[in-house]
Amino acid sequence: MRLRLHSGQGIGFPPPVPAAHRQSGQPTAHATTLNVSIASLLVLLLSSLVLALAWLAIASHRRRESDLRRFNDELEGRDRQLRLALWASDEMYWQYDLRSKHLERVRIVSVGDNELEARFDLDRDTQIHPEDLPRVLDQLRSYLRGHAPMIQLEVRFRGEGNQWQWMRAHGRAIAHDGNGHAIRVAGTARNIGTMRELESQREIAAGVLRNMAESVAVMDSDFHFITVNPAFTRMSGYDAHEVEGRDASLLNGSQHEPEFHDRVREEIRTRSHWTGEMWQRRKDGVDFLCSMQCTTIEDPGTRERRYVMVASDITEKRRLEHELRFLANFDPLTNLPNRTQLSDRLARAIMQARQYETRVGLLFLDLDNFKDVNDSLGHAIGDRVLRAAAQRILDAVGAERTVARIGGDEFTVVVENILEPEQLDDIAQDVIDAFDEPLRLDDRFEFTISPSIGISLFPDHAQVPSDLLKQADTAMYQAKSIGKRTFARYADSMDSDNRRRANLISALRRVLERGELHLVYQPQLILGGGSSRVGAVEALLRWDSPEFGTIPPSQFIPLAEESGLIVPIGEWVLDEACRTLSSWRHMGIDNRLVMAVNISAMQLLRSDLPNSVRKALDESGLPPSSLELELTESVLMSNAELARERLQAFQHMGVSIAVDDFGTGYSSLAYLHRLPINTLKIDKAFIDGLASGEDSEDDTITTTIIAMARTLGLQVVAEGVETPEQMAFLEQRACDLAQGYWISRPLPADACLRFLLGDRAPAVIPADRLDPDTTPA
């Protein structure tokens, strides 16, 4: 190959010139040949060099192509691995351009078998929940200012279906400008919606566990404590660190045999659950009863068996249930069976009597005059009397017989295997005799109380328990009506008395609208100083019924109190008495005359009596000083504090207070002195025995009461004066006023007015002409 070179062409240096030629300036042949050879050699060398360079270039290009292919393969492999990692971890890649505010998101989704695809989203809108955006910006600023090593946040992001999804994002700056300021941040984010829901559920479960009222303990397969909740600590007294790792037998009480605990554990192991009640022992050594439920679970981490014991302290619940069962069947005051238990036992006794053809007797007891004790000394003393009476009855009839308290001061005795009715009479008399001895509570209190007893028999009088009880009750009222402290066996005729009682109560409800009530007035004469002036009159209530005739106050007043009708009737009495006195004053009666009106316990304690009194005075135009309210000693003591409060209201009003039937109750003289009372009325029972010619106790008691009243600054009125000797005795003892048939019987309003005006002859009745049946109750 020949290569022709032109001046200025080619690459290299020129060949050397021979000396001769250099000298002559003419080339020789030999020189020419030599030049050609050298040129050829140079061309060959240059060609070889070019070929070598070309080969090197080709080899380098191929190497670069190979490296590029290998790099691309590695890059694609890494890309596949990254995609697979993002897909497997359920994460997405994101980057945010701080200058353009563009957010790029890359999500890897599966589009087929073993095929993953990257999906790109470019948003100008960050798609972050408006409520979370301020927090995101704060964290981004904190990172860019170097206050945080990386971006970490949980945020709601708008996802597929335009739904908000909770995402947990991490990222850092990946690009900076010439000044080193970050211009792009990037990282990964994971959907944590399910995780947050699980965490929320775990937090809720943990909160529920912490706040459960029931004790919860988790134990391992050997029944060693792993963890407990706060309720466990409250219930057992042990803190969590005190029981962790210890055997559950730590809480075993002494109420069960060891075999019981072994059986429970074995049942839990074999059946995976156990439910029941177990006595446990607190840290302080006190046993308590638990309702327990144990369930077997599997630890999701270790796959080991765990026991979850849920327990509740039911000690108090069981105690209350026992107490309620007792209260449902027994009287808590006396511990005797109550009405419910009596019915059950009486029913069983009747069934047995039918089977063996015998009789069952029922005694119905009511304590005579117990209400006076209860009202005067209060319920605490009354309860003690009832307990003593219950024991007295038990001792009299024997422990083998059912003695029940069915309410108030009422008791019953069930007597089985009765052959003759007279056997019940003997038992009833034994009970009455048992009360001959006074009931002694302590050195201060001693009471003489007697029972009235009604008797009924199965099958003679009734076939079922309720009827047998009803007939015995009827017989008891009959016993009371014939003098108390006795017994009566039921008879059909007794039902008519009960019907009359019910009819009287029904008629009482209409007495005001029918105008069947009226008042009579009994004068109280001032004693001493030769005066014959009447200082007061007592208004007494009477009932004339078109159906039943004249009803004694001793019959209808208790019925009115029992039915609650005494309140409206009492208001009518107040109004009528005040109207009468007002009309008398207009007819010339001395303005100093006082009208005395009786007040019942229900009126004083259960009604708005002060307003009723004020209304009666206002409507009649009377001054308060013209009215005196009479209350029995027992009424004042039935609720002493409330009575004192009510009486003070009358004292402020200017109305005077008299204690009626004084000396028959159980009041404390020291307490009476603290009450705002003005007058003591000596009971007729003491006046009856005055001036009998013997040194009687009545003389002493009456003299003492008058002297005591003088000392306390109280006025004294003697009730039931029926003889001149009684009058003389009272005048000698400086009694203030006297009231009774010797002075005047109770008079209608017009007759009393004539008596007050001076025409007294018709009203005065000699002692030998007194008719006991007309004496007012």
mmCIF file of C-alpha atoms in Angstrom, residues 175-470:
data_model
loop_
_atom_site.group_PDB
_atom_site.id
_atom_site.type_symbol
_atom_site.label_atom_id
_atom_site.label_comp_id
_atom_site.label_asym_id
_atom_site.label_seq_id
_atom_site.Cartn_x
_atom_site.Cartn_y
_atom_site.Cartn_z
ATOM 1 C CA ALA A 175 -31.091 18.116 46.807
ATOM 2 C CA HIS A 176 -29.619 21.496 47.729
ATOM 3 C CA ASP A 177 -28.967 24.737 45.838
ATOM 4 C CA GLY A 178 -25.640 26.513 45.534
ATOM 5 C CA ASN A 179 -26.091 28.011 48.980
ATOM 6 C CA GLY A 180 -26.640 24.638 50.587
ATOM 7 C CA HIS A 181 -30.355 25.180 51.072
ATOM 8 C CA ALA A 182 -32.554 22.154 50.631
ATOM 9 C CA ILE A 183 -34.668 22.317 47.520
ATOM 10 C CA ARG A 184 -36.101 18.824 47.549
ATOM 11 C CA VAL A 185 -37.049 16.371 50.257
ATOM 12 C CA ALA A 186 -37.929 12.741 49.743
ATOM 13 C CA GLY A 187 -38.736 9.629 51.677
ATOM 14 C CA THR A 188 -41.184 6.801 52.149
ATOM 15 C CA ALA A 189 -44.679 6.621 53.597
ATOM 16 C CA ARG A 190 -46.811 3.723 54.808
ATOM 17 C CA ASN A 191 -50.554 3.395 55.200
ATOM 18 C CA ILE A 192 -51.080 2.924 58.959
ATOM 19 C CA GLY A 193 -54.877 3.076 59.018
ATOM 20 C CA THR A 194 -55.194 -0.561 60.021
ATOM 21 C CA MET A 195 -52.280 -0.210 62.426
ATOM 22 C CA ARG A 196 -53.830 2.858 64.052
ATOM 23 C CA GLU A 197 -57.140 1.048 64.341
ATOM 24 C CA LEU A 198 -55.405 -1.890 66.001
ATOM 25 C CA GLU A 199 -53.466 0.449 68.263
ATOM 26 C CA SER A 200 -56.708 2.244 69.110
ATOM 27 C CA GLN A 201 -58.343 -1.067 69.889
ATOM 28 C CA ARG A 202 -55.365 -2.055 72.032
ATOM 29 C CA GLU A 203 -55.481 1.278 73.863
ATOM 30 C CA ILE A 204 -59.223 0.897 74.390
ATOM 31 C CA ALA A 205 -58.722 -2.662 75.615
ATOM 32 C CA ALA A 206 -55.932 -1.525 77.934
ATOM 33 C CA GLY A 207 -58.096 1.361 79.193
ATOM 34 C CA VAL A 208 -61.001 -0.987 79.762
ATOM 35 C CA LEU A 209 -58.709 -3.367 81.616
ATOM 36 C CA ARG A 210 -57.366 -0.542 83.790
ATOM 37 C CA ASN A 211 -60.819 0.767 84.600
ATOM 38 C CA MET A 212 -62.688 -2.507 85.018
ATOM 39 C CA ALA A 213 -64.382 -3.006 88.344
ATOM 40 C CA GLU A 214 -63.571 -6.706 88.068
ATOM 41 C CA SER A 215 -60.167 -8.043 88.958
ATOM 42 C CA VAL A 216 -58.251 -9.436 85.953
ATOM 43 C CA ALA A 217 -55.133 -11.573 86.291
ATOM 44 C CA VAL A 218 -53.135 -13.242 83.495
ATOM 45 C CA MET A 219 -51.242 -16.390 84.528
ATOM 46 C CA ASP A 220 -48.854 -18.739 82.749
ATOM 47 C CA SER A 221 -49.406 -22.438 82.260
ATOM 48 C CA ASP A 222 -48.160 -23.112 85.806
ATOM 49 C CA PHE A 223 -50.617 -20.616 87.305
ATOM 50 C CA HIS A 224 -47.970 -18.020 88.056
ATOM 51 C CA PHE A 225 -49.038 -14.400 87.775
ATOM 52 C CA ILE A 226 -47.840 -12.532 84.686
ATOM 53 C CA THR A 227 -49.831 -9.315 84.982
ATOM 54 C CA VAL A 228 -52.803 -7.946 86.895
ATOM 55 C CA ASN A 229 -55.030 -4.871 86.566
ATOM 56 C CA PRO A 230 -55.600 -2.140 89.205
ATOM 57 C CA ALA A 231 -58.884 -3.740 90.307
ATOM 58 C CA PHE A 232 -56.897 -6.801 91.356
ATOM 59 C CA THR A 233 -54.829 -4.577 93.659
ATOM 60 C CA ARG A 234 -57.920 -2.928 95.105
ATOM 61 C CA MET A 235 -59.568 -6.261 95.724
ATOM 62 C CA SER A 236 -56.603 -8.294 97.042
ATOM 63 C CA GLY A 237 -54.376 -5.595 98.520
ATOM 64 C CA TYR A 238 -51.373 -6.842 96.503
ATOM 65 C CA ASP A 239 -49.584 -4.510 94.055
ATOM 66 C CA ALA A 240 -48.685 -5.918 90.654
ATOM 67 C CA HIS A 241 -44.952 -6.233 91.441
ATOM 68 C CA GLU A 242 -45.773 -8.216 94.595
ATOM 69 C CA VAL A 243 -47.527 -11.030 92.715
ATOM 70 C CA GLU A 244 -45.744 -11.167 89.342
ATOM 71 C CA GLY A 245 -44.060 -14.554 89.035
ATOM 72 C CA ARG A 246 -45.707 -15.938 92.165
ATOM 73 C CA ASP A 247 -48.155 -18.830 92.294
ATOM 74 C CA ALA A 248 -51.870 -18.004 92.363
ATOM 75 C CA SER A 249 -52.194 -20.082 95.540
ATOM 76 C CA LEU A 250 -50.945 -16.921 97.264
ATOM 77 C CA LEU A 251 -54.610 -15.873 97.456
ATOM 78 C CA ASN A 252 -56.049 -19.194 98.606
ATOM 79 C CA GLY A 253 -58.140 -18.750 101.735
ATOM 80 C CA SER A 254 -58.875 -21.219 104.492
ATOM 81 C CA GLN A 255 -62.545 -21.652 103.584
ATOM 82 C CA HIS A 256 -61.831 -24.465 101.076
ATOM 83 C CA GLU A 257 -59.980 -27.745 101.393
ATOM 84 C CA PRO A 258 -56.749 -27.994 99.322
ATOM 85 C CA GLU A 259 -58.419 -30.593 97.116
ATOM 86 C CA PHE A 260 -60.924 -27.960 95.978
ATOM 87 C CA HIS A 261 -58.176 -25.777 94.497
ATOM 88 C CA ASP A 262 -56.564 -28.823 92.860
ATOM 89 C CA ARG A 263 -59.866 -29.779 91.214
ATOM 90 C CA VAL A 264 -60.351 -26.251 89.910
ATOM 91 C CA ARG A 265 -56.889 -26.161 88.311
ATOM 92 C CA GLU A 266 -57.379 -29.559 86.750
ATOM 93 C CA GLU A 267 -60.694 -28.493 85.241
ATOM 94 C CA ILE A 268 -59.093 -25.357 83.816
ATOM 95 C CA ARG A 269 -56.315 -27.442 82.229
ATOM 96 C CA THR A 270 -58.626 -30.056 80.741
ATOM 97 C CA ARG A 271 -61.668 -27.970 79.810
ATOM 98 C CA SER A 272 -59.921 -24.630 79.148
ATOM 99 C CA HIS A 273 -62.422 -22.772 81.324
ATOM 100 C CA TRP A 274 -63.950 -22.695 84.801
ATOM 101 C CA THR A 275 -66.727 -20.641 86.382
ATOM 102 C CA GLY A 276 -67.702 -20.593 90.023
ATOM 103 C CA GLU A 277 -67.305 -19.008 93.433
ATOM 104 C CA MET A 278 -64.185 -19.214 95.545
ATOM 105 C CA TRP A 279 -63.072 -17.809 98.869
ATOM 106 C CA GLN A 280 -59.833 -15.830 98.563
ATOM 107 C CA ARG A 281 -57.630 -14.146 101.151
ATOM 108 C CA ARG A 282 -56.512 -10.526 101.023
ATOM 109 C CA LYS A 283 -53.040 -9.329 101.866
ATOM 110 C CA ASP A 284 -54.323 -8.263 105.296
ATOM 111 C CA GLY A 285 -55.508 -11.811 106.007
ATOM 112 C CA VAL A 286 -59.239 -11.171 105.580
ATOM 113 C CA ASP A 287 -61.135 -13.742 103.504
ATOM 114 C CA PHE A 288 -63.533 -12.576 100.815
ATOM 115 C CA LEU A 289 -65.859 -14.407 98.448
ATOM 116 C CA CYS A 290 -65.203 -14.124 94.707
ATOM 117 C CA SER A 291 -67.235 -14.900 91.641
ATOM 118 C CA MET A 292 -64.627 -16.187 89.165
ATOM 119 C CA GLN A 293 -64.375 -17.010 85.502
ATOM 120 C CA CYS A 294 -61.161 -18.458 84.074
ATOM 121 C CA THR A 295 -60.513 -18.783 80.327
ATOM 122 C CA THR A 296 -57.578 -20.251 78.444
ATOM 123 C CA ILE A 297 -55.950 -18.205 75.651
ATOM 124 C CA GLU A 298 -52.841 -18.572 73.499
ATOM 125 C CA ASP A 299 -50.041 -16.013 73.581
ATOM 126 C CA PRO A 300 -49.871 -14.738 69.974
ATOM 127 C CA GLY A 301 -46.125 -14.215 70.276
ATOM 128 C CA THR A 302 -44.897 -17.373 71.982
ATOM 129 C CA ARG A 303 -47.901 -19.608 71.251
ATOM 130 C CA GLU A 304 -47.815 -20.585 74.929
ATOM 131 C CA ARG A 305 -50.931 -21.218 77.005
ATOM 132 C CA ARG A 306 -52.151 -18.422 79.237
ATOM 133 C CA TYR A 307 -54.975 -18.314 81.801
ATOM 134 C CA VAL A 308 -57.082 -15.197 82.217
ATOM 135 C CA MET A 309 -58.928 -15.040 85.536
ATOM 136 C CA VAL A 310 -61.720 -12.460 85.936
ATOM 137 C CA ALA A 311 -63.034 -12.120 89.487
ATOM 138 C CA SER A 312 -65.502 -9.967 91.414
ATOM 139 C CA ASP A 313 -65.729 -9.536 95.174
ATOM 140 C CA ILE A 314 -69.275 -10.671 96.006
ATOM 141 C CA THR A 315 -68.874 -10.825 99.777
ATOM 142 C CA GLU A 316 -71.074 -7.790 100.346
ATOM 143 C CA LYS A 317 -73.510 -8.927 97.685
ATOM 144 C CA ARG A 318 -73.939 -12.317 99.359
ATOM 145 C CA ARG A 319 -74.302 -10.616 102.744
ATOM 146 C CA LEU A 320 -76.997 -8.328 101.370
ATOM 147 C CA GLU A 321 -78.754 -11.248 99.694
ATOM 148 C CA HIS A 322 -78.730 -13.130 102.976
ATOM 149 C CA GLU A 323 -79.975 -10.033 104.767
ATOM 150 C CA LEU A 324 -82.714 -9.506 102.190
ATOM 151 C CA ARG A 325 -83.787 -13.141 102.509
ATOM 152 C CA PHE A 326 -83.864 -12.671 106.258
ATOM 153 C CA LEU A 327 -85.805 -9.408 105.982
ATOM 154 C CA ALA A 328 -88.215 -11.045 103.558
ATOM 155 C CA ASN A 329 -89.047 -13.710 106.093
ATOM 156 C CA PHE A 330 -88.137 -12.385 109.533
ATOM 157 C CA ASP A 331 -88.747 -9.310 111.637
ATOM 158 C CA PRO A 332 -85.398 -7.506 112.125
ATOM 159 C CA LEU A 333 -86.415 -6.074 115.503
ATOM 160 C CA THR A 334 -87.302 -9.328 117.271
ATOM 161 C CA ASN A 335 -85.778 -11.896 114.830
ATOM 162 C CA LEU A 336 -89.177 -13.607 114.805
ATOM 163 C CA PRO A 337 -90.834 -14.798 111.587
ATOM 164 C CA ASN A 338 -92.761 -12.030 109.829
ATOM 165 C CA ARG A 339 -96.132 -12.156 108.100
ATOM 166 C CA THR A 340 -94.705 -13.809 104.963
ATOM 167 C CA GLN A 341 -92.959 -16.556 106.891
ATOM 168 C CA LEU A 342 -96.018 -16.980 109.090
ATOM 169 C CA SER A 343 -98.163 -17.614 106.009
ATOM 170 C CA ASP A 344 -95.735 -20.277 104.764
ATOM 171 C CA ARG A 345 -95.542 -22.052 108.100
ATOM 172 C CA LEU A 346 -99.277 -21.806 108.664
ATOM 173 C CA ALA A 347 -99.905 -23.272 105.209
ATOM 174 C CA ARG A 348 -97.597 -26.221 105.954
ATOM 175 C CA ALA A 349 -99.279 -26.744 109.313
ATOM 176 C CA ILE A 350 -102.726 -26.801 107.662
ATOM 177 C CA MET A 351 -101.552 -29.323 105.042
ATOM 178 C CA GLN A 352 -100.199 -31.565 107.766
ATOM 179 C CA ALA A 353 -103.381 -31.180 109.825
ATOM 180 C CA ARG A 354 -105.461 -32.248 106.822
ATOM 181 C CA GLN A 355 -103.248 -35.284 106.389
ATOM 182 C CA TYR A 356 -103.464 -36.393 110.039
ATOM 183 C CA GLU A 357 -106.958 -35.032 110.727
ATOM 184 C CA THR A 358 -105.920 -32.717 113.533
ATOM 185 C CA ARG A 359 -106.520 -29.044 114.220
ATOM 186 C CA VAL A 360 -104.292 -25.969 113.917
ATOM 187 C CA GLY A 361 -104.791 -23.093 116.293
ATOM 188 C CA LEU A 362 -103.755 -19.483 115.758
ATOM 189 C CA LEU A 363 -103.378 -16.962 118.576
ATOM 190 C CA PHE A 364 -103.415 -13.288 117.584
ATOM 191 C CA LEU A 365 -101.911 -11.051 120.298
ATOM 192 C CA ASP A 366 -102.042 -7.279 120.621
ATOM 193 C CA LEU A 367 -100.277 -5.501 123.504
ATOM 194 C CA ASP A 368 -102.712 -3.351 125.455
ATOM 195 C CA ASN A 369 -101.776 0.308 125.839
ATOM 196 C CA PHE A 370 -98.442 -0.173 124.073
ATOM 197 C CA LYS A 371 -99.134 2.951 122.036
ATOM 198 C CA ASP A 372 -98.968 5.022 125.217
ATOM 199 C CA VAL A 373 -95.489 3.689 125.963
ATOM 200 C CA ASN A 374 -94.330 4.205 122.404
ATOM 201 C CA ASP A 375 -95.753 7.727 122.170
ATOM 202 C CA SER A 376 -94.562 8.890 125.569
ATOM 203 C CA LEU A 377 -91.059 7.409 125.710
ATOM 204 C CA GLY A 378 -90.251 7.245 122.034
ATOM 205 C CA HIS A 379 -89.643 4.459 119.561
ATOM 206 C CA ALA A 380 -86.278 3.416 121.000
ATOM 207 C CA ILE A 381 -87.853 2.439 124.337
ATOM 208 C CA GLY A 382 -90.872 1.061 122.485
ATOM 209 C CA ASP A 383 -88.605 -1.229 120.459
ATOM 210 C CA ARG A 384 -86.966 -2.523 123.624
ATOM 211 C CA VAL A 385 -90.411 -3.250 125.081
ATOM 212 C CA LEU A 386 -91.357 -5.182 121.919
ATOM 213 C CA ARG A 387 -88.202 -7.289 122.114
ATOM 214 C CA ALA A 388 -88.863 -8.064 125.766
ATOM 215 C CA ALA A 389 -92.499 -8.921 124.988
ATOM 216 C CA ALA A 390 -91.439 -11.235 122.161
ATOM 217 C CA GLN A 391 -89.131 -13.131 124.501
ATOM 218 C CA ARG A 392 -91.877 -13.316 127.110
ATOM 219 C CA ILE A 393 -94.250 -14.912 124.548
ATOM 220 C CA LEU A 394 -91.572 -17.399 123.399
ATOM 221 C CA ASP A 395 -90.924 -18.449 126.974
ATOM 222 C CA ALA A 396 -94.649 -18.940 127.553
ATOM 223 C CA VAL A 397 -95.482 -21.084 124.494
ATOM 224 C CA GLY A 398 -92.183 -22.932 123.992
ATOM 225 C CA ALA A 399 -89.547 -22.802 121.287
ATOM 226 C CA GLU A 400 -91.194 -25.635 119.303
ATOM 227 C CA ARG A 401 -94.091 -23.364 118.317
ATOM 228 C CA THR A 402 -93.973 -20.617 115.696
ATOM 229 C CA VAL A 403 -94.147 -17.151 117.223
ATOM 230 C CA ALA A 404 -94.308 -14.347 114.627
ATOM 231 C CA ARG A 405 -94.437 -10.571 114.746
ATOM 232 C CA ILE A 406 -96.693 -9.355 111.984
ATOM 233 C CA GLY A 407 -96.478 -5.632 112.614
ATOM 234 C CA GLY A 408 -96.490 -2.968 115.317
ATOM 235 C CA ASP A 409 -97.343 -4.583 118.641
ATOM 236 C CA GLU A 410 -99.121 -7.560 117.032
ATOM 237 C CA PHE A 411 -97.840 -11.132 117.445
ATOM 238 C CA THR A 412 -99.156 -14.528 116.469
ATOM 239 C CA VAL A 413 -98.597 -18.062 117.745
ATOM 240 C CA VAL A 414 -99.157 -21.156 115.592
ATOM 241 C CA VAL A 415 -100.195 -24.186 117.654
ATOM 242 C CA GLU A 416 -100.256 -27.565 115.869
ATOM 243 C CA ASN A 417 -101.721 -30.957 116.742
ATOM 244 C CA ILE A 418 -104.708 -29.503 118.575
ATOM 245 C CA LEU A 419 -107.313 -32.076 119.536
ATOM 246 C CA GLU A 420 -109.718 -29.908 121.554
ATOM 247 C CA PRO A 421 -110.298 -26.113 121.308
ATOM 248 C CA GLU A 422 -109.867 -25.800 125.064
ATOM 249 C CA GLN A 423 -106.161 -26.501 124.622
ATOM 250 C CA LEU A 424 -105.841 -23.112 122.948
ATOM 251 C CA ASP A 425 -107.653 -21.447 125.854
ATOM 252 C CA ASP A 426 -105.035 -22.814 128.227
ATOM 253 C CA ILE A 427 -102.172 -21.642 126.063
ATOM 254 C CA ALA A 428 -103.715 -18.179 125.725
ATOM 255 C CA GLN A 429 -104.104 -17.947 129.509
ATOM 256 C CA ASP A 430 -100.471 -19.018 129.950
ATOM 257 C CA VAL A 431 -99.394 -16.118 127.716
ATOM 258 C CA ILE A 432 -101.544 -13.636 129.659
ATOM 259 C CA ASP A 433 -100.167 -14.939 132.961
ATOM 260 C CA ALA A 434 -96.631 -14.566 131.630
ATOM 261 C CA PHE A 435 -97.189 -10.810 131.507
ATOM 262 C CA ASP A 436 -98.213 -10.535 135.147
ATOM 263 C CA GLU A 437 -94.633 -9.713 135.982
ATOM 264 C CA PRO A 438 -93.680 -6.226 134.768
ATOM 265 C CA LEU A 439 -91.344 -5.952 131.783
ATOM 266 C CA ARG A 440 -88.098 -4.647 133.237
ATOM 267 C CA LEU A 441 -85.738 -3.099 130.725
ATOM 268 C CA ASP A 442 -83.206 -1.824 133.258
ATOM 269 C CA ASP A 443 -83.153 -0.064 136.605
ATOM 270 C CA ARG A 444 -84.948 2.955 135.160
ATOM 271 C CA PHE A 445 -87.756 1.415 133.100
ATOM 272 C CA GLU A 446 -90.373 -1.073 134.231
ATOM 273 C CA PHE A 447 -93.681 -1.577 132.415
ATOM 274 C CA THR A 448 -96.813 -3.541 133.143
ATOM 275 C CA ILE A 449 -98.252 -4.548 129.796
ATOM 276 C CA SER A 450 -100.888 -7.142 129.092
ATOM 277 C CA PRO A 451 -101.960 -8.816 125.842
ATOM 278 C CA SER A 452 -105.406 -9.183 124.367
ATOM 279 C CA ILE A 453 -105.642 -12.452 122.440
ATOM 280 C CA GLY A 454 -107.909 -13.642 119.659
ATOM 281 C CA ILE A 455 -108.134 -17.348 118.793
ATOM 282 C CA SER A 456 -109.131 -19.105 115.567
ATOM 283 C CA LEU A 457 -108.921 -22.760 114.541
ATOM 284 C CA PHE A 458 -108.537 -24.808 111.397
ATOM 285 C CA PRO A 459 -110.823 -26.285 110.172
ATOM 286 C CA ASP A 460 -113.468 -24.886 112.512
ATOM 287 C CA HIS A 461 -113.221 -21.230 111.503
ATOM 288 C CA ALA A 462 -111.261 -21.089 108.230
ATOM 289 C CA GLN A 463 -109.618 -23.280 105.613
ATOM 290 C CA VAL A 464 -106.750 -21.087 104.397
ATOM 291 C CA PRO A 465 -104.043 -19.101 106.264
ATOM 292 C CA SER A 466 -105.330 -15.636 105.309
ATOM 293 C CA ASP A 467 -108.839 -16.352 106.566
ATOM 294 C CA LEU A 468 -107.534 -17.976 109.735
ATOM 295 C CA LEU A 469 -105.477 -14.838 110.442
ATOM 296 C CA LYS A 470 -108.438 -12.592 109.712
#
